[in-house]
Structure formats: C-alpha cells, structure tokens
XYZ file of C-alpha atoms in Angstrom:
361
model
C 46.166 1.186 -1.477
C 44.807 4.726 -2.587
C 43.868 7.922 -0.240
C 40.536 9.405 -1.989
C 39.789 12.104 0.512
C 41.368 12.345 4.403
C 40.217 8.527 6.193
C 39.001 7.262 3.180
C 41.176 4.855 1.395
C 40.399 3.198 -1.613
C 41.816 -0.891 -2.153
C 41.333 -2.598 -5.641
C 40.958 -6.234 -5.617
C 40.535 -8.353 -8.801
C 41.923 -6.550 -11.074
C 38.712 -4.164 -11.730
C 36.919 -3.937 -8.514
C 36.848 -1.314 -5.883
C 35.813 -0.922 -2.180
C 36.640 1.695 0.684
C 37.556 2.000 4.374
C 35.481 5.143 5.466
C 36.641 6.475 8.646
C 33.921 7.625 11.216
C 35.740 10.165 12.865
C 36.240 8.386 16.312
C 39.690 6.878 16.745
C 39.514 3.753 15.629
C 36.403 3.122 13.878
C 36.229 2.869 10.793
C 33.202 1.857 7.830
C 33.981 -1.366 5.280
C 31.954 0.448 2.026
C 31.191 -3.078 -0.222
C 33.347 -6.613 -0.662
C 34.364 -6.881 -4.086
C 33.925 -10.619 -5.313
C 33.758 -13.828 -3.759
C 36.872 -15.133 -3.132
C 38.860 -11.934 -1.301
C 37.703 -11.341 2.413
C 41.626 -12.827 3.521
C 42.856 -9.746 1.322
C 40.712 -7.795 2.300
C 41.236 -8.378 6.486
C 44.942 -8.308 5.671
C 44.525 -4.636 4.056
C 42.164 -3.525 6.890
C 45.206 -4.507 9.399
C 47.951 -2.750 7.871
C 45.972 0.555 6.983
C 44.455 0.382 10.897
C 45.902 -2.160 12.917
C 45.676 -5.905 13.727
C 42.733 -7.123 14.606
C 40.913 -4.296 13.795
C 37.227 -4.288 12.468
C 35.096 -2.096 11.337
C 31.990 -0.696 13.177
C 29.375 -2.534 9.603
C 29.920 -3.324 6.333
C 27.637 -1.123 4.288
C 26.501 -1.894 0.529
C 26.092 0.369 -1.989
C 24.139 -2.932 -3.883
C 23.714 -6.173 -3.700
C 25.227 -7.131 -7.711
C 28.144 -10.380 -7.275
C 30.978 -7.948 -7.484
C 29.848 -5.896 -4.467
C 28.145 -8.250 -1.958
C 30.570 -10.967 -3.234
C 32.574 -11.301 0.470
C 29.841 -10.142 2.538
C 29.323 -12.813 4.461
C 32.162 -14.341 4.653
C 33.719 -11.289 6.101
C 30.311 -10.401 8.510
C 30.797 -13.478 10.020
C 34.614 -12.523 11.210
C 34.616 -9.484 11.922
C 30.727 -10.342 13.573
C 29.463 -7.404 12.566
C 26.017 -6.196 10.722
C 25.534 -6.053 6.731
C 23.173 -2.195 6.352
C 21.717 -2.203 3.075
C 19.022 -0.293 1.608
C 15.329 -1.701 1.711
C 14.979 -2.112 -2.514
C 18.058 -4.408 -1.786
C 16.635 -6.805 0.490
C 15.015 -8.989 -1.554
C 18.589 -10.052 -3.567
C 20.312 -9.937 -0.355
C 17.645 -12.664 1.437
C 17.006 -15.683 -1.093
C 13.793 -13.938 -2.226
C 14.609 -12.490 -5.489
C 17.211 -12.146 -8.301
C 18.219 -9.277 -10.212
C 16.532 -9.042 -13.458
C 18.552 -11.301 -16.758
C 21.801 -8.785 -18.003
C 21.150 -7.421 -21.525
C 23.555 -7.961 -23.901
C 21.918 -6.320 -26.484
C 22.255 -3.393 -25.280
C 24.094 -0.577 -27.830
C 27.392 0.489 -26.674
C 28.008 -2.615 -24.167
C 31.314 -3.497 -25.561
C 32.889 -6.726 -24.236
C 30.927 -6.628 -20.467
C 28.197 -6.794 -22.580
C 29.683 -10.168 -24.735
C 30.837 -11.492 -21.202
C 27.206 -10.432 -19.700
C 25.717 -13.843 -21.515
C 27.524 -16.316 -19.552
C 27.264 -14.056 -15.982
C 24.530 -16.503 -14.008
C 21.188 -15.083 -12.008
C 22.595 -12.974 -9.042
C 21.229 -13.544 -5.463
C 22.713 -14.078 -1.558
C 21.479 -15.551 1.611
C 22.054 -12.693 4.070
C 19.291 -13.228 6.299
C 20.595 -13.556 9.594
C 23.208 -10.715 8.960
C 21.991 -7.700 6.964
C 19.597 -4.438 8.111
C 17.986 -2.208 5.999
C 18.962 1.502 5.590
C 16.933 4.587 5.789
C 15.336 5.360 3.185
C 15.586 8.668 2.386
C 18.351 10.748 1.497
C 19.857 11.251 5.421
C 23.311 10.542 7.569
C 23.739 6.349 7.384
C 24.437 4.529 10.233
C 28.215 5.557 12.052
C 29.426 7.951 8.848
C 27.490 11.447 10.562
C 29.464 13.443 8.380
C 27.917 11.826 5.366
C 25.053 12.054 3.419
C 23.319 8.982 1.595
C 22.124 9.325 -1.699
C 19.936 6.692 -2.985
C 20.393 6.692 -6.996
C 18.434 3.123 -8.564
C 19.019 2.443 -12.623
C 21.584 0.373 -11.806
C 19.963 -1.926 -8.834
C 16.741 -0.519 -7.793
C 18.301 -0.086 -3.870
C 21.546 1.508 -4.849
C 23.488 4.148 -3.462
C 26.018 6.834 -3.105
C 27.680 8.567 -0.207
C 28.395 11.990 0.035
C 30.747 13.949 2.890
C 29.863 17.551 2.044
C 32.815 18.992 4.037
C 35.334 18.447 1.072
C 33.129 16.951 -1.301
C 34.152 13.582 -1.675
C 31.759 10.996 -3.466
C 31.698 7.359 -3.741
C 29.382 6.973 -6.547
C 28.801 3.276 -6.316
C 27.962 2.088 -10.160
C 25.930 5.280 -10.559
C 28.755 5.384 -13.153
C 32.059 4.790 -13.462
C 35.291 6.295 -13.280
C 37.190 3.895 -16.212
C 35.429 2.960 -19.376
C 33.259 0.251 -19.074
C 32.975 -0.613 -22.817
C 36.318 -1.680 -22.632
C 37.675 -4.974 -20.016
C 41.116 -3.733 -21.614
C 40.761 -0.311 -20.551
C 38.857 -1.239 -17.004
C 41.716 -3.363 -16.251
C 44.301 -1.433 -16.499
C 42.617 1.444 -14.472
C 42.510 4.124 -17.116
C 40.955 7.436 -15.968
C 37.652 7.990 -17.771
C 34.289 8.699 -16.458
C 31.228 7.251 -17.848
C 28.675 4.727 -17.785
C 28.294 2.440 -15.561
C 27.748 -1.475 -16.091
C 25.394 -0.422 -19.018
C 24.419 -4.506 -19.657
C 23.626 -4.880 -16.187
C 21.443 -1.216 -15.981
C 17.302 -2.342 -15.932
C 16.439 1.299 -16.017
C 17.635 3.845 -18.158
C 15.866 6.633 -17.046
C 16.911 6.326 -13.468
C 20.705 5.592 -14.197
C 19.917 9.622 -16.222
C 18.649 11.445 -13.238
C 21.371 9.470 -10.743
C 24.083 10.867 -12.736
C 22.534 14.210 -13.098
C 21.622 14.128 -9.049
C 25.265 13.526 -8.262
C 26.762 15.640 -10.464
C 25.084 18.247 -9.278
C 27.120 17.487 -5.945
C 29.865 19.232 -7.849
C 32.153 16.519 -6.079
C 36.102 17.652 -5.662
C 37.156 13.929 -5.120
C 35.367 10.378 -6.930
C 35.605 6.744 -5.778
C 33.335 4.810 -7.728
C 32.469 0.892 -7.636
C 35.273 0.600 -11.158
C 37.819 2.826 -12.320
C 40.187 4.547 -10.412
C 40.216 7.632 -8.506
C 39.459 11.010 -9.478
C 40.159 14.030 -7.697
C 40.270 17.833 -8.643
C 38.524 19.434 -11.023
C 38.482 16.717 -13.510
C 36.163 15.280 -11.078
C 33.537 17.480 -11.333
C 33.707 18.469 -14.762
C 34.345 14.830 -15.674
C 30.567 14.163 -13.932
C 28.979 16.990 -15.929
C 30.119 16.628 -18.722
C 28.488 13.064 -18.423
C 25.591 14.009 -17.307
C 25.090 16.922 -20.118
C 26.100 14.899 -22.676
C 24.390 11.254 -21.636
C 24.901 8.066 -24.288
C 21.502 7.239 -23.431
C 21.054 3.857 -25.912
C 18.892 3.334 -28.607
C 18.829 -0.209 -29.028
C 18.577 -2.670 -26.055
C 15.726 -4.955 -23.215
C 15.767 -2.335 -21.289
C 16.167 1.123 -23.343
C 12.109 1.452 -24.373
C 10.136 0.545 -20.933
C 12.432 -0.559 -17.886
C 11.746 -3.461 -15.276
C 9.980 -2.908 -12.246
C 11.166 -3.867 -8.996
C 10.160 -3.366 -5.916
C 10.574 -3.948 -2.129
C 9.294 -8.209 -2.564
C 11.267 -7.629 -6.111
C 10.926 -8.258 -9.240
C 6.987 -7.117 -10.769
C 7.890 -7.358 -14.578
C 10.589 -7.392 -17.547
C 10.188 -6.566 -21.206
C 11.162 -9.294 -23.424
C 14.412 -9.609 -24.412
C 15.624 -8.042 -27.981
C 16.354 -10.226 -30.372
C 20.061 -11.339 -30.187
C 22.061 -11.804 -33.211
C 25.368 -13.102 -31.899
C 24.256 -16.590 -31.598
C 22.990 -16.589 -35.179
C 26.685 -14.321 -36.164
C 28.281 -16.567 -34.374
C 27.157 -20.034 -36.109
C 27.423 -18.685 -39.199
C 31.074 -17.881 -38.984
C 31.561 -21.273 -37.124
C 30.204 -22.524 -40.350
C 32.004 -20.755 -42.318
C 35.298 -21.666 -41.054
C 34.398 -25.506 -40.325
C 33.676 -25.448 -44.683
C 37.449 -23.567 -44.846
C 39.447 -26.873 -42.978
C 36.860 -29.239 -44.554
C 37.612 -28.238 -48.036
C 41.206 -27.486 -47.088
C 41.648 -30.931 -46.366
C 40.423 -32.270 -49.025
C 42.089 -30.478 -51.379
C 45.345 -31.507 -49.227
C 44.353 -35.530 -49.159
C 43.478 -34.911 -53.349
C 46.527 -33.579 -53.558
C 48.133 -36.341 -51.880
C 47.124 -39.302 -53.872
C 47.588 -37.668 -57.168
C 51.805 -37.507 -55.965
C 51.093 -41.770 -55.048
C 49.423 -41.804 -58.183
C 52.628 -40.691 -59.585
C 54.630 -42.523 -57.935
C 53.298 -45.403 -58.814
C 52.887 -45.024 -62.982
C 56.602 -44.536 -62.853
C 57.351 -47.425 -60.524
C 55.465 -49.598 -63.460
C 57.723 -48.649 -66.125
C 60.674 -49.888 -64.543
C 59.890 -52.435 -62.284
C 62.381 -55.680 -63.367
C 59.586 -58.336 -61.089
C 57.201 -56.842 -63.369
C 59.184 -57.553 -67.068
C 60.302 -60.662 -65.724
C 56.878 -62.521 -65.389
C 55.592 -61.969 -68.415
C 58.204 -61.468 -70.500
C 61.153 -64.015 -69.201
C 60.245 -67.125 -71.915
C 61.071 -65.001 -74.605
C 64.914 -64.380 -73.418
C 67.809 -66.591 -73.774
C 69.194 -66.101 -71.080
C 70.618 -69.778 -69.950
C 67.561 -70.248 -67.322
C 65.412 -73.288 -67.722
C 61.795 -74.046 -66.203
C 62.320 -77.299 -63.986
C 58.255 -79.493 -63.473
C 57.659 -77.957 -60.412
C 57.841 -74.273 -62.065
C 60.726 -73.282 -60.376
C 63.148 -71.187 -62.936
C 67.028 -72.367 -62.396
C 69.468 -70.273 -63.485
C 72.410 -71.134 -65.139
C 76.045 -71.417 -62.935
C 77.864 -73.316 -60.132
C 75.641 -72.082 -57.503
C 72.331 -72.706 -59.277
C 70.298 -70.272 -57.483
C 66.674 -71.287 -57.504
C 63.949 -68.592 -58.362
C 59.927 -69.257 -57.799
C 57.608 -67.328 -59.969
C 56.492 -64.111 -57.330
C 59.907 -64.835 -54.863
C 63.041 -66.056 -54.796
C 63.391 -69.703 -52.771
C 65.320 -70.574 -50.067
C-alpha cells in the first residue's frame, strides 16, 4: 500500500489496478474509491482492516466509472459493509443492467498490447440497482468528502469523475489519464512511472478525452493517483500532466477518432461503424504460411525416409542368400537333392531337411 498524500492511500490489486482509501477528516471515517476487478473483495477488506482497525467499514463506495476494473467488487463489498455505491448519473445505465458500454476499438492507433487484448473483452455492465445512488452532476463537493472537489471528466466513460483536494493539490485521476504507459502491458504490470493516455481502446470520444486531460492539467497537481500506474508526486506530477495536455497524442486512425459514440442518461444512442480490423486477416495469412511450411517439411522428411528405405532394400537384394538359392540351387553341385514331395534334402548324417521358402522341422 502506498500513501498518495495525508489521509489518502493507494492499494494496487491484481498487479495493475488501483483503488483508494480516502479519509473524510473525521476520526475513523473513510470512503473507498473504486473496487478493482472481480475476485479481490477479501483482499480489499483485509487491507482496510489493517490500515484502520478490524471490522472497519467505509461511509460509502465511490466509483469513478463503471468499467469492470473499477466496479468489479462493488456489490460484494457494499453488501459486506452495508454501505451505498455512488456514481455519476451518466454511469447509472451501465451499473443497473440497462445498457452496455460502446464496444472496444482494437483498431485505434497506438493502442499497443491493450488494443490487441481488447478484442477478447466481453460487453460490460453491472446490476447494482438496489445499491447504487447518483452523485451530483456539477463540479462540486462529493458526499462524505468536504475537502474534495468532484470533477466530471468524460471521454473514457460518459460519467467518469476525478477527485481533487485543493489544499495539498492531490488528484485522483481515474482513467482520464494513466501514470504508466498503457500502450505496454509489461510497463503497466511493472508500474513504470509515465503519465500517458489511459485505456485507448475504450475511449469512445477522443475530443472529450483531450479536454479532460487539459482540465486536470490546469489544476497543477502535486500528488497524483490514477486507476492504473504508480503514485507520482512533486514537480513531476504537474509537469508530466501538463506535457501530456500540450502534446496530446490524438490518434489519426480508429473507430471513434472521427466520430464519437453518443451517450446520454439512458445509455448508448449511437456507435459509429467499426473500422476495418486487418489483424484477423494477417493472422490467417501467417497461420496459413506456417501450416504450409510445416506440411512441406513433413513431406520432405517422409520422402527422405522413403529414399533411405529403398536404398537399404536394394543393398539387401544384392547379397541375400535366399533369393540366390531359390533361383539357382539346381545349378550347384553341392550334394543336395530334390525329393518327389518337393523337399530339398542335404547330405550328412543329420540330413537336415529344407523346404522351398522355409526351414522344415
């Protein structure tokens, strides 16, 4: 566990997903921000008990948005602690089973390894109707956190929020950006510090992504914690985020680059046509090439083996006694004779008997 700032602790679970324990300012009270991928509820509860006291519970769970890696344990934790789940109104359709997020874009330029694996991500939606409540829509103080400001930062998710505490310039940036290179899964898993665009294949509105980065960069944060990547503190925080805003790497190719998906409080209203995904064709060509190479190698090996066998047979035919005997034994004066029943009888006291084609008993 890493301290982002006084009263703010980052817990990294499942190697690359972050969530935050944020103290309210009142003794023993805190809020959980995000919940990680499914399957980590017990680890989160254990971490909370260790950080605060055994049997502790938050005042609420605040979700920065409803993607699986942020809302995955929300139900299990909320039911265990008996607390509400809070999210922006534009996230509610996806947290109440009424809608699914726009499909990921594996064709986006500079999507890196994440773009490749996004092809296998299922549509995302949760059913938290009995638990989730709406946060305020305006940039204002969130419930239970009077020193913090709630900021709407869409583009990655329609109701994505960031949290900013002005008194010490602490920023929880969600997936508005990342503090590790999202184009590289190894860099993400190793938590190499790098302020970069977050979740490119899942960004449905690139203009909003850029505006959200610019909005947060203007805050000049001195301590940053995001959904993915390590804590970044000091001058590097503000300078790195400002550099990303100034030199924002707007992609030139991808499904949502020229035309974004349109989403309102009821869910997704429009999704542009998918861009041509050339990877399956390329993989098919590569697979066919590999298959042909393996087949050709197998045929060549079989032919070579047959040639070796033919050579051995030819050599054996030259020296085999039986074949010479069968065809020429009458020409030799060896003392052997042929009886009426066809047996060849040899000389000597033991008189061994030989049958044409085999040994007799």
